[in-house]
Amino acid sequence: MESGRQQRMGVVYTQMETISRRAVARNRRASAPLTVVQHTLLTFIAATRDCRAIDIAHSMRLNRSTVSRQVGDLQELGLVEIATAPVPGTSRGQILVLSPRGRELLESSTRANQRELERRLADWSDDEIDRLARGLQRFNAVDDA
């Protein structure tokens, strides 16, 4: 028999899995033009100065070959480009930047995701949203420590 804590953890896990599954399904629709993976990578590249594929792999704890393949796909789609300037202080690595099309699709995808979040939280009070935000910040801070 599971303890109360184990049951609670099971509920949290199931809810997080549902959020992830729904995000994937939502992003398959036309209103969110990027997949979850594409959105995540483009967001990271846009937010990371002098971003290289190795930076993505390290930050997301992914295999370099996986990131290389995903970045290659983004390049083929015309969403990511290689910057012309080398990485400062080194001769290694290529700096990744969003193409104008990549930036446009990321903005569109972000708007679609934000609209969905606003829809889901429409009847929540400000205090409930604040508690959710604090809980998520605390949850995500564990990896930052």
GROMACS .gro file of N, CA and C in nm:
model
  435
    1MET      N    1   0.084  -0.119   0.000
    1MET     CA    2   0.000   0.000   0.000
    1MET      C    3   0.088   0.125   0.000
    2GLU      N    4   0.051   0.221  -0.082
    2GLU     CA    5   0.130   0.343  -0.094
    2GLU      C    6   0.104   0.436   0.024
    3SER      N    7   0.210   0.505   0.063
    3SER     CA    8   0.195   0.608   0.167
    3SER      C    9   0.125   0.729   0.107
    4GLY      N   10   0.079   0.818   0.195
    4GLY     CA   11   0.015   0.941   0.149
    4GLY      C   12   0.107   1.024   0.062
    5ARG      N   13   0.236   1.029   0.097
    5ARG     CA   14   0.333   1.106   0.018
    5ARG      C   15   0.350   1.043  -0.119
    6GLN      N   16   0.360   0.911  -0.125
    6GLN     CA   17   0.374   0.843  -0.255
    6GLN      C   18   0.252   0.868  -0.343
    7GLN      N   19   0.134   0.868  -0.283
    7GLN     CA   20   0.012   0.896  -0.359
    7GLN      C   21   0.013   1.038  -0.412
    8ARG      N   22   0.054   1.131  -0.328
    8ARG     CA   23   0.061   1.272  -0.371
    8ARG      C   24   0.161   1.288  -0.486
    9MET      N   25   0.276   1.223  -0.472
    9MET     CA   26   0.377   1.231  -0.578
    9MET      C   27   0.323   1.170  -0.707
   10GLY      N   28   0.246   1.063  -0.696
   10GLY     CA   29   0.184   1.002  -0.814
   10GLY      C   30   0.088   1.097  -0.884
   11VAL      N   31   0.010   1.170  -0.804
   11VAL     CA   32  -0.083   1.268  -0.861
   11VAL      C   33  -0.006   1.379  -0.932
   12VAL      N   34   0.099   1.430  -0.868
   12VAL     CA   35   0.180   1.536  -0.929
   12VAL      C   36   0.240   1.486  -1.060
   13TYR      N   37   0.297   1.366  -1.057
   13TYR     CA   38   0.359   1.310  -1.178
   13TYR      C   39   0.255   1.298  -1.291
   14THR      N   40   0.140   1.245  -1.259
   14THR     CA   41   0.035   1.227  -1.360
   14THR      C   42  -0.009   1.361  -1.418
   15GLN      N   43  -0.023   1.462  -1.333
   15GLN     CA   44  -0.064   1.594  -1.381
   15GLN      C   45   0.044   1.657  -1.469
   16MET      N   46   0.170   1.642  -1.432
   16MET     CA   47   0.279   1.697  -1.513
   16MET      C   48   0.287   1.625  -1.648
   17GLU      N   49   0.267   1.496  -1.646
   17GLU     CA   50   0.266   1.418  -1.769
   17GLU      C   51   0.152   1.463  -1.860
   18THR      N   52   0.037   1.490  -1.802
   18THR     CA   53  -0.079   1.538  -1.878
   18THR      C   54  -0.050   1.674  -1.941
   19ILE      N   55   0.012   1.764  -1.864
   19ILE     CA   56   0.049   1.895  -1.918
   19ILE      C   57   0.140   1.878  -2.039
   20SER      N   58   0.240   1.793  -2.026
   20SER     CA   59   0.335   1.771  -2.136
   20SER      C   60   0.265   1.711  -2.258
   21ARG      N   61   0.183   1.610  -2.237
   21ARG     CA   62   0.114   1.544  -2.348
   21ARG      C   63   0.022   1.643  -2.419
   22ARG      N   64  -0.050   1.724  -2.343
   22ARG     CA   65  -0.140   1.822  -2.404
   22ARG      C   66  -0.063   1.929  -2.480
   23ALA      N   67   0.052   1.969  -2.428
   23ALA     CA   68   0.133   2.069  -2.498
   23ALA      C   69   0.179   2.015  -2.633
   24VAL      N   70   0.219   1.890  -2.635
   24VAL     CA   71   0.261   1.829  -2.761
   24VAL      C   72   0.143   1.825  -2.859
   25ALA      N   73   0.027   1.782  -2.811
   25ALA     CA   74  -0.090   1.775  -2.898
   25ALA      C   75  -0.132   1.913  -2.946
   26ARG      N   76  -0.131   2.012  -2.855
   26ARG     CA   77  -0.170   2.149  -2.892
   26ARG      C   78  -0.077   2.206  -2.998
   27ASN      N   79   0.052   2.178  -2.984
   27ASN     CA   80   0.148   2.234  -3.079
   27ASN      C   81   0.144   2.165  -3.214
   28ARG      N   82   0.074   2.055  -3.224
   28ARG     CA   83   0.056   1.990  -3.355
   28ARG      C   84  -0.049   2.062  -3.437
   29ARG      N   85  -0.133   2.139  -3.368
   29ARG     CA   86  -0.237   2.213  -3.439
   29ARG      C   87  -0.178   2.337  -3.504
   30ALA      N   88  -0.248   2.390  -3.600
   30ALA     CA   89  -0.199   2.504  -3.677
   30ALA      C   90  -0.178   2.630  -3.593
   31SER      N   91  -0.247   2.643  -3.480
   31SER     CA   92  -0.234   2.765  -3.401
   31SER      C   93  -0.098   2.778  -3.335
   32ALA      N   94  -0.026   2.669  -3.320
   32ALA     CA   95   0.109   2.671  -3.264
   32ALA      C   96   0.199   2.604  -3.367
   33PRO      N   97   0.266   2.684  -3.450
   33PRO     CA   98   0.335   2.630  -3.567
   33PRO      C   99   0.462   2.549  -3.538
   34LEU      N  100   0.506   2.544  -3.413
   34LEU     CA  101   0.628   2.471  -3.381
   34LEU      C  102   0.597   2.352  -3.290
   35THR      N  103   0.677   2.249  -3.302
   35THR     CA  104   0.667   2.139  -3.207
   35THR      C  105   0.723   2.186  -3.073
   36VAL      N  106   0.698   2.111  -2.969
   36VAL     CA  107   0.751   2.146  -2.837
   36VAL      C  108   0.903   2.151  -2.841
   37VAL      N  109   0.966   2.056  -2.909
   37VAL     CA  110   1.112   2.053  -2.918
   37VAL      C  111   1.163   2.175  -2.994
   38GLN      N  112   1.104   2.206  -3.108
   38GLN     CA  113   1.146   2.323  -3.185
   38GLN      C  114   1.129   2.450  -3.103
   39HIS      N  115   1.014   2.463  -3.037
   39HIS     CA  116   0.987   2.582  -2.955
   39HIS      C  117   1.092   2.595  -2.845
   40THR      N  118   1.121   2.484  -2.778
   40THR     CA  119   1.218   2.486  -2.668
   40THR      C  120   1.357   2.526  -2.717
   41LEU      N  121   1.401   2.468  -2.827
   41LEU     CA  122   1.534   2.500  -2.880
   41LEU      C  123   1.542   2.643  -2.929
   42LEU      N  124   1.440   2.689  -3.000
   42LEU     CA  125   1.442   2.827  -3.049
   42LEU      C  126   1.439   2.926  -2.933
   43THR      N  127   1.363   2.895  -2.830
   43THR     CA  128   1.359   2.982  -2.712
   43THR      C  129   1.496   2.990  -2.647
   44PHE      N  130   1.563   2.876  -2.634
   44PHE     CA  131   1.695   2.873  -2.573
   44PHE      C  132   1.795   2.954  -2.657
   45ILE      N  133   1.794   2.933  -2.788
   45ILE     CA  134   1.886   3.004  -2.877
   45ILE      C  135   1.860   3.154  -2.869
   46ALA      N  136   1.735   3.194  -2.871
   46ALA     CA  137   1.701   3.336  -2.867
   46ALA      C  138   1.745   3.401  -2.736
   47ALA      N  139   1.741   3.325  -2.626
   47ALA     CA  140   1.770   3.381  -2.494
   47ALA      C  141   1.916   3.369  -2.452
   48THR      N  142   1.996   3.293  -2.529
   48THR     CA  143   2.133   3.263  -2.488
   48THR      C  144   2.233   3.334  -2.579
   49ARG      N  145   2.305   3.427  -2.521
   49ARG     CA  146   2.406   3.501  -2.597
   49ARG      C  147   2.517   3.404  -2.643
   50ASP      N  148   2.559   3.418  -2.766
   50ASP     CA  149   2.664   3.334  -2.824
   50ASP      C  150   2.635   3.185  -2.807
   51CYS      N  151   2.511   3.148  -2.831
   51CYS     CA  152   2.465   3.010  -2.812
   51CYS      C  153   2.530   2.916  -2.913
   52ARG      N  154   2.583   2.807  -2.862
   52ARG     CA  155   2.637   2.700  -2.946
   52ARG      C  156   2.558   2.572  -2.916
   53ALA      N  157   2.564   2.477  -3.004
   53ALA     CA  158   2.494   2.350  -2.984
   53ALA      C  159   2.538   2.284  -2.852
   54ILE      N  160   2.666   2.295  -2.820
   54ILE     CA  161   2.717   2.235  -2.697
   54ILE      C  162   2.652   2.300  -2.574
   55ASP      N  163   2.619   2.429  -2.583
   55ASP     CA  164   2.551   2.497  -2.473
   55ASP      C  165   2.411   2.440  -2.452
   56ILE      N  166   2.344   2.412  -2.562
   56ILE     CA  167   2.211   2.351  -2.553
   56ILE      C  168   2.221   2.214  -2.489
   57ALA      N  169   2.315   2.133  -2.537
   57ALA     CA  170   2.332   1.997  -2.484
   57ALA      C  171   2.360   2.000  -2.334
   58HIS      N  172   2.448   2.089  -2.294
   58HIS     CA  173   2.485   2.099  -2.153
   58HIS      C  174   2.365   2.145  -2.068
   59SER      N  175   2.301   2.251  -2.110
   59SER     CA  176   2.191   2.308  -2.032
   59SER      C  177   2.071   2.213  -2.021
   60MET      N  178   2.041   2.143  -2.129
   60MET     CA  179   1.924   2.056  -2.131
   60MET      C  180   1.958   1.912  -2.099
   61ARG      N  181   2.086   1.889  -2.070
   61ARG     CA  182   2.134   1.754  -2.035
   61ARG      C  183   2.098   1.652  -2.144
   62LEU      N  184   2.131   1.691  -2.267
   62LEU     CA  185   2.106   1.607  -2.383
   62LEU      C  186   2.237   1.563  -2.446
   63ASN      N  187   2.231   1.455  -2.520
   63ASN     CA  188   2.346   1.407  -2.594
   63ASN      C  189   2.378   1.504  -2.706
   64ARG      N  190   2.506   1.528  -2.730
   64ARG     CA  191   2.547   1.623  -2.836
   64ARG      C  192   2.492   1.584  -2.972
   65SER      N  193   2.490   1.453  -3.001
   65SER     CA  194   2.441   1.411  -3.132
   65SER      C  195   2.291   1.439  -3.148
   66THR      N  196   2.217   1.427  -3.041
   66THR     CA  197   2.074   1.459  -3.044
   66THR      C  198   2.055   1.606  -3.075
   67VAL      N  199   2.129   1.691  -3.006
   67VAL     CA  200   2.119   1.836  -3.028
   67VAL      C  201   2.165   1.870  -3.169
   68SER      N  202   2.273   1.810  -3.213
   68SER     CA  203   2.324   1.836  -3.347
   68SER      C  204   2.218   1.804  -3.452
   69ARG      N  205   2.152   1.692  -3.436
   69ARG     CA  206   2.047   1.652  -3.530
   69ARG      C  207   1.931   1.751  -3.527
   70GLN      N  208   1.888   1.790  -3.407
   70GLN     CA  209   1.777   1.884  -3.394
   70GLN      C  210   1.812   2.021  -3.452
   71VAL      N  211   1.933   2.068  -3.423
   71VAL     CA  212   1.977   2.197  -3.478
   71VAL      C  213   1.986   2.188  -3.630
   72GLY      N  214   2.035   2.076  -3.681
   72GLY     CA  215   2.040   2.056  -3.826
   72GLY      C  216   1.902   2.064  -3.889
   73ASP      N  217   1.803   2.004  -3.821
   73ASP     CA  218   1.665   2.011  -3.869
   73ASP      C  219   1.616   2.156  -3.871
   74LEU      N  220   1.648   2.231  -3.765
   74LEU     CA  221   1.607   2.372  -3.760
   74LEU      C  222   1.673   2.453  -3.871
   75GLN      N  223   1.797   2.421  -3.903
   75GLN     CA  224   1.866   2.489  -4.013
   75GLN      C  225   1.800   2.455  -4.146
   76GLU      N  226   1.768   2.328  -4.166
   76GLU     CA  227   1.703   2.287  -4.291
   76GLU      C  228   1.568   2.355  -4.309
   77LEU      N  229   1.499   2.378  -4.199
   77LEU     CA  230   1.369   2.446  -4.205
   77LEU      C  231   1.385   2.598  -4.219
   78GLY      N  232   1.508   2.645  -4.213
   78GLY     CA  233   1.534   2.788  -4.226
   78GLY      C  234   1.500   2.868  -4.101
   79LEU      N  235   1.501   2.802  -3.985
   79LEU     CA  236   1.466   2.869  -3.860
   79LEU      C  237   1.588   2.914  -3.781
   80VAL      N  238   1.701   2.851  -3.806
   80VAL     CA  239   1.825   2.883  -3.736
   80VAL      C  240   1.935   2.901  -3.838
   81GLU      N  241   2.024   2.995  -3.810
   81GLU     CA  242   2.139   3.021  -3.896
   81GLU      C  243   2.265   3.019  -3.812
   82ILE      N  244   2.378   3.004  -3.879
   82ILE     CA  245   2.508   3.013  -3.812
   82ILE      C  246   2.554   3.157  -3.825
   83ALA      N  247   2.588   3.219  -3.713
   83ALA     CA  248   2.637   3.357  -3.714
   83ALA      C  249   2.772   3.362  -3.784
   84THR      N  250   2.800   3.474  -3.843
   84THR     CA  251   2.926   3.487  -3.917
   84THR      C  252   3.045   3.510  -3.825
   85ALA      N  253   3.022   3.565  -3.706
   85ALA     CA  254   3.132   3.592  -3.613
   85ALA      C  255   3.163   3.467  -3.530
   86PRO      N  256   3.289   3.438  -3.504
   86PRO     CA  257   3.323   3.322  -3.420
   86PRO      C  258   3.289   3.348  -3.274
   87VAL      N  259   3.284   3.239  -3.196
   87VAL     CA  260   3.259   3.253  -3.053
   87VAL      C  261   3.375   3.331  -2.992
   88PRO      N  262   3.346   3.439  -2.919
   88PRO     CA  263   3.454   3.520  -2.859
   88PRO      C  264   3.545   3.436  -2.770
   89GLY      N  265   3.676   3.458  -2.784
   89GLY     CA  266   3.774   3.392  -2.699
   89GLY      C  267   3.804   3.248  -2.735
   90THR      N  268   3.751   3.199  -2.846
   90THR     CA  269   3.778   3.061  -2.885
   90THR      C  270   3.765   3.047  -3.035
   91SER      N  271   3.826   2.945  -3.086
   91SER     CA  272   3.812   2.918  -3.230
   91SER      C  273   3.714   2.804  -3.254
   92ARG      N  274   3.655   2.753  -3.144
   92ARG     CA  275   3.564   2.639  -3.156
   92ARG      C  276   3.419   2.682  -3.147
   93GLY      N  277   3.334   2.603  -3.208
   93GLY     CA  278   3.191   2.624  -3.195
   93GLY      C  279   3.137   2.730  -3.288
   94GLN      N  280   3.017   2.706  -3.332
   94GLN     CA  281   2.949   2.801  -3.419
   94GLN      C  282   2.835   2.863  -3.341
   95ILE      N  283   2.823   2.992  -3.351
   95ILE     CA  284   2.716   3.063  -3.282
   95ILE      C  285   2.586   3.046  -3.361
   96LEU      N  286   2.482   3.005  -3.290
   96LEU     CA  287   2.351   2.985  -3.350
   96LEU      C  288   2.265   3.108  -3.326
   97VAL      N  289   2.195   3.150  -3.429
   97VAL     CA  290   2.102   3.262  -3.417
   97VAL      C  291   1.972   3.226  -3.489
   98LEU      N  292   1.865   3.289  -3.446
   98LEU     CA  293   1.739   3.266  -3.514
   98LEU      C  294   1.736   3.343  -3.644
   99SER      N  295   1.682   3.281  -3.746
   99SER     CA  296   1.657   3.351  -3.871
   99SER      C  297   1.533   3.438  -3.851
  100PRO      N  298   1.508   3.532  -3.940
  100PRO     CA  299   1.384   3.609  -3.927
  100PRO      C  300   1.260   3.518  -3.923
  101ARG      N  301   1.259   3.413  -4.003
  101ARG     CA  302   1.145   3.317  -4.003
  101ARG      C  303   1.139   3.243  -3.870
  102GLY      N  304   1.253   3.206  -3.815
  102GLY     CA  305   1.257   3.138  -3.685
  102GLY      C  306   1.201   3.227  -3.576
  103ARG      N  307   1.239   3.353  -3.577
  103ARG     CA  308   1.189   3.448  -3.477
  103ARG      C  309   1.038   3.466  -3.492
  104GLU      N  310   0.992   3.476  -3.616
  104GLU     CA  311   0.848   3.493  -3.643
  104GLU      C  312   0.768   3.373  -3.591
  105LEU      N  313   0.815   3.253  -3.621
  105LEU     CA  314   0.743   3.133  -3.577
  105LEU      C  315   0.750   3.115  -3.426
  106LEU      N  316   0.863   3.151  -3.366
  106LEU     CA  317   0.873   3.142  -3.220
  106LEU      C  318   0.774   3.238  -3.155
  107GLU      N  319   0.765   3.359  -3.206
  107GLU     CA  320   0.670   3.456  -3.151
  107GLU      C  321   0.527   3.408  -3.167
  108SER      N  322   0.495   3.349  -3.281
  108SER     CA  323   0.361   3.297  -3.306
  108SER      C  324   0.330   3.180  -3.212
  109SER      N  325   0.426   3.092  -3.196
  109SER     CA  326   0.409   2.976  -3.108
  109SER      C  327   0.393   3.020  -2.963
  110THR      N  328   0.473   3.118  -2.922
  110THR     CA  329   0.465   3.170  -2.785
  110THR      C  330   0.328   3.232  -2.760
  111ARG      N  331   0.279   3.311  -2.855
  111ARG     CA  332   0.146   3.372  -2.841
  111ARG      C  333   0.038   3.264  -2.827
  112ALA      N  334   0.046   3.159  -2.908
  112ALA     CA  335  -0.053   3.051  -2.901
  112ALA      C  336  -0.049   2.983  -2.764
  113ASN      N  337   0.071   2.957  -2.713
  113ASN     CA  338   0.084   2.893  -2.582
  113ASN      C  339   0.035   2.985  -2.471
  114GLN      N  340   0.064   3.114  -2.483
  114GLN     CA  341   0.017   3.209  -2.381
  114GLN      C  342  -0.135   3.222  -2.383
  115ARG      N  343  -0.194   3.220  -2.501
  115ARG     CA  344  -0.341   3.226  -2.510
  115ARG      C  345  -0.403   3.104  -2.440
  116GLU      N  346  -0.342   2.988  -2.461
  116GLU     CA  347  -0.395   2.867  -2.397
  116GLU      C  348  -0.379   2.875  -2.246
  117LEU      N  349  -0.267   2.924  -2.198
  117LEU     CA  350  -0.246   2.940  -2.055
  117LEU      C  351  -0.348   3.038  -1.997
  118GLU      N  352  -0.370   3.149  -2.065
  118GLU     CA  353  -0.468   3.247  -2.020
  118GLU      C  354  -0.608   3.186  -2.015
  119ARG      N  355  -0.641   3.103  -2.114
  119ARG     CA  356  -0.771   3.037  -2.116
  119ARG      C  357  -0.786   2.944  -1.995
  120ARG      N  358  -0.682   2.868  -1.969
  120ARG     CA  359  -0.689   2.771  -1.859
  120ARG      C  360  -0.693   2.838  -1.722
  121LEU      N  361  -0.633   2.956  -1.710
  121LEU     CA  362  -0.627   3.024  -1.580
  121LEU      C  363  -0.729   3.138  -1.569
  122ALA      N  364  -0.820   3.147  -1.664
  122ALA     CA  365  -0.915   3.259  -1.668
  122ALA      C  366  -0.996   3.274  -1.539
  123ASP      N  367  -1.034   3.165  -1.477
  123ASP     CA  368  -1.117   3.176  -1.357
  123ASP      C  369  -1.036   3.159  -1.227
  124TRP      N  370  -0.906   3.166  -1.237
  124TRP     CA  371  -0.820   3.160  -1.118
  124TRP      C  372  -0.803   3.301  -1.063
  125SER      N  373  -0.793   3.310  -0.932
  125SER     CA  374  -0.766   3.441  -0.870
  125SER      C  375  -0.618   3.475  -0.888
  126ASP      N  376  -0.585   3.601  -0.868
  126ASP     CA  377  -0.445   3.643  -0.874
  126ASP      C  378  -0.362   3.568  -0.770
  127ASP      N  379  -0.420   3.546  -0.653
  127ASP     CA  380  -0.349   3.473  -0.547
  127ASP      C  381  -0.320   3.329  -0.589
  128GLU      N  382  -0.416   3.265  -0.654
  128GLU     CA  383  -0.394   3.127  -0.700
  128GLU      C  384  -0.285   3.122  -0.808
  129ILE      N  385  -0.286   3.219  -0.897
  129ILE     CA  386  -0.183   3.225  -1.002
  129ILE      C  387  -0.047   3.251  -0.938
  130ASP      N  388  -0.041   3.339  -0.840
  130ASP     CA  389   0.085   3.367  -0.770
  130ASP      C  390   0.138   3.241  -0.701
  131ARG      N  391   0.049   3.165  -0.635
  131ARG     CA  392   0.092   3.040  -0.568
  131ARG      C  393   0.145   2.939  -0.670
  132LEU      N  394   0.076   2.928  -0.782
  132LEU     CA  395   0.123   2.837  -0.887
  132LEU      C  396   0.260   2.881  -0.937
  133ALA      N  397   0.276   3.009  -0.963
  133ALA     CA  398   0.404   3.062  -1.013
  133ALA      C  399   0.516   3.034  -0.913
  134ARG      N  400   0.491   3.061  -0.785
  134ARG     CA  401   0.594   3.036  -0.683
  134ARG      C  402   0.629   2.887  -0.675
  135GLY      N  403   0.527   2.803  -0.682
  135GLY     CA  404   0.552   2.659  -0.677
  135GLY      C  405   0.635   2.611  -0.795
  136LEU      N  406   0.603   2.661  -0.913
  136LEU     CA  407   0.679   2.623  -1.032
  136LEU      C  408   0.821   2.676  -1.027
  137GLN      N  409   0.837   2.799  -0.979
  137GLN     CA  410   0.973   2.855  -0.964
  137GLN      C  411   1.054   2.772  -0.867
  138ARG      N  412   0.994   2.733  -0.758
  138ARG     CA  413   1.064   2.650  -0.659
  138ARG      C  414   1.099   2.514  -0.719
  139PHE      N  415   1.004   2.454  -0.791
  139PHE     CA  416   1.026   2.324  -0.853
  139PHE      C  417   1.142   2.332  -0.953
  140ASN      N  418   1.142   2.434  -1.038
  140ASN     CA  419   1.246   2.447  -1.139
  140ASN      C  420   1.380   2.490  -1.083
  141ALA      N  421   1.382   2.555  -0.969
  141ALA     CA  422   1.507   2.601  -0.908
  141ALA      C  423   1.595   2.485  -0.862
  142VAL      N  424   1.538   2.369  -0.842
  142VAL     CA  425   1.615   2.253  -0.797
  142VAL      C  426   1.727   2.222  -0.897
  143ASP      N  427   1.697   2.230  -1.026
  143ASP     CA  428   1.799   2.202  -1.128
  143ASP      C  429   1.903   2.312  -1.137
  144ASP      N  430   1.869   2.431  -1.092
  144ASP     CA  431   1.962   2.543  -1.098
  144ASP      C  432   2.063   2.541  -0.984
  145ALA      N  433   2.033   2.465  -0.880
  145ALA     CA  434   2.121   2.464  -0.760
  145ALA      C  435   2.244   2.379  -0.783
   0.00000   0.00000   0.00000
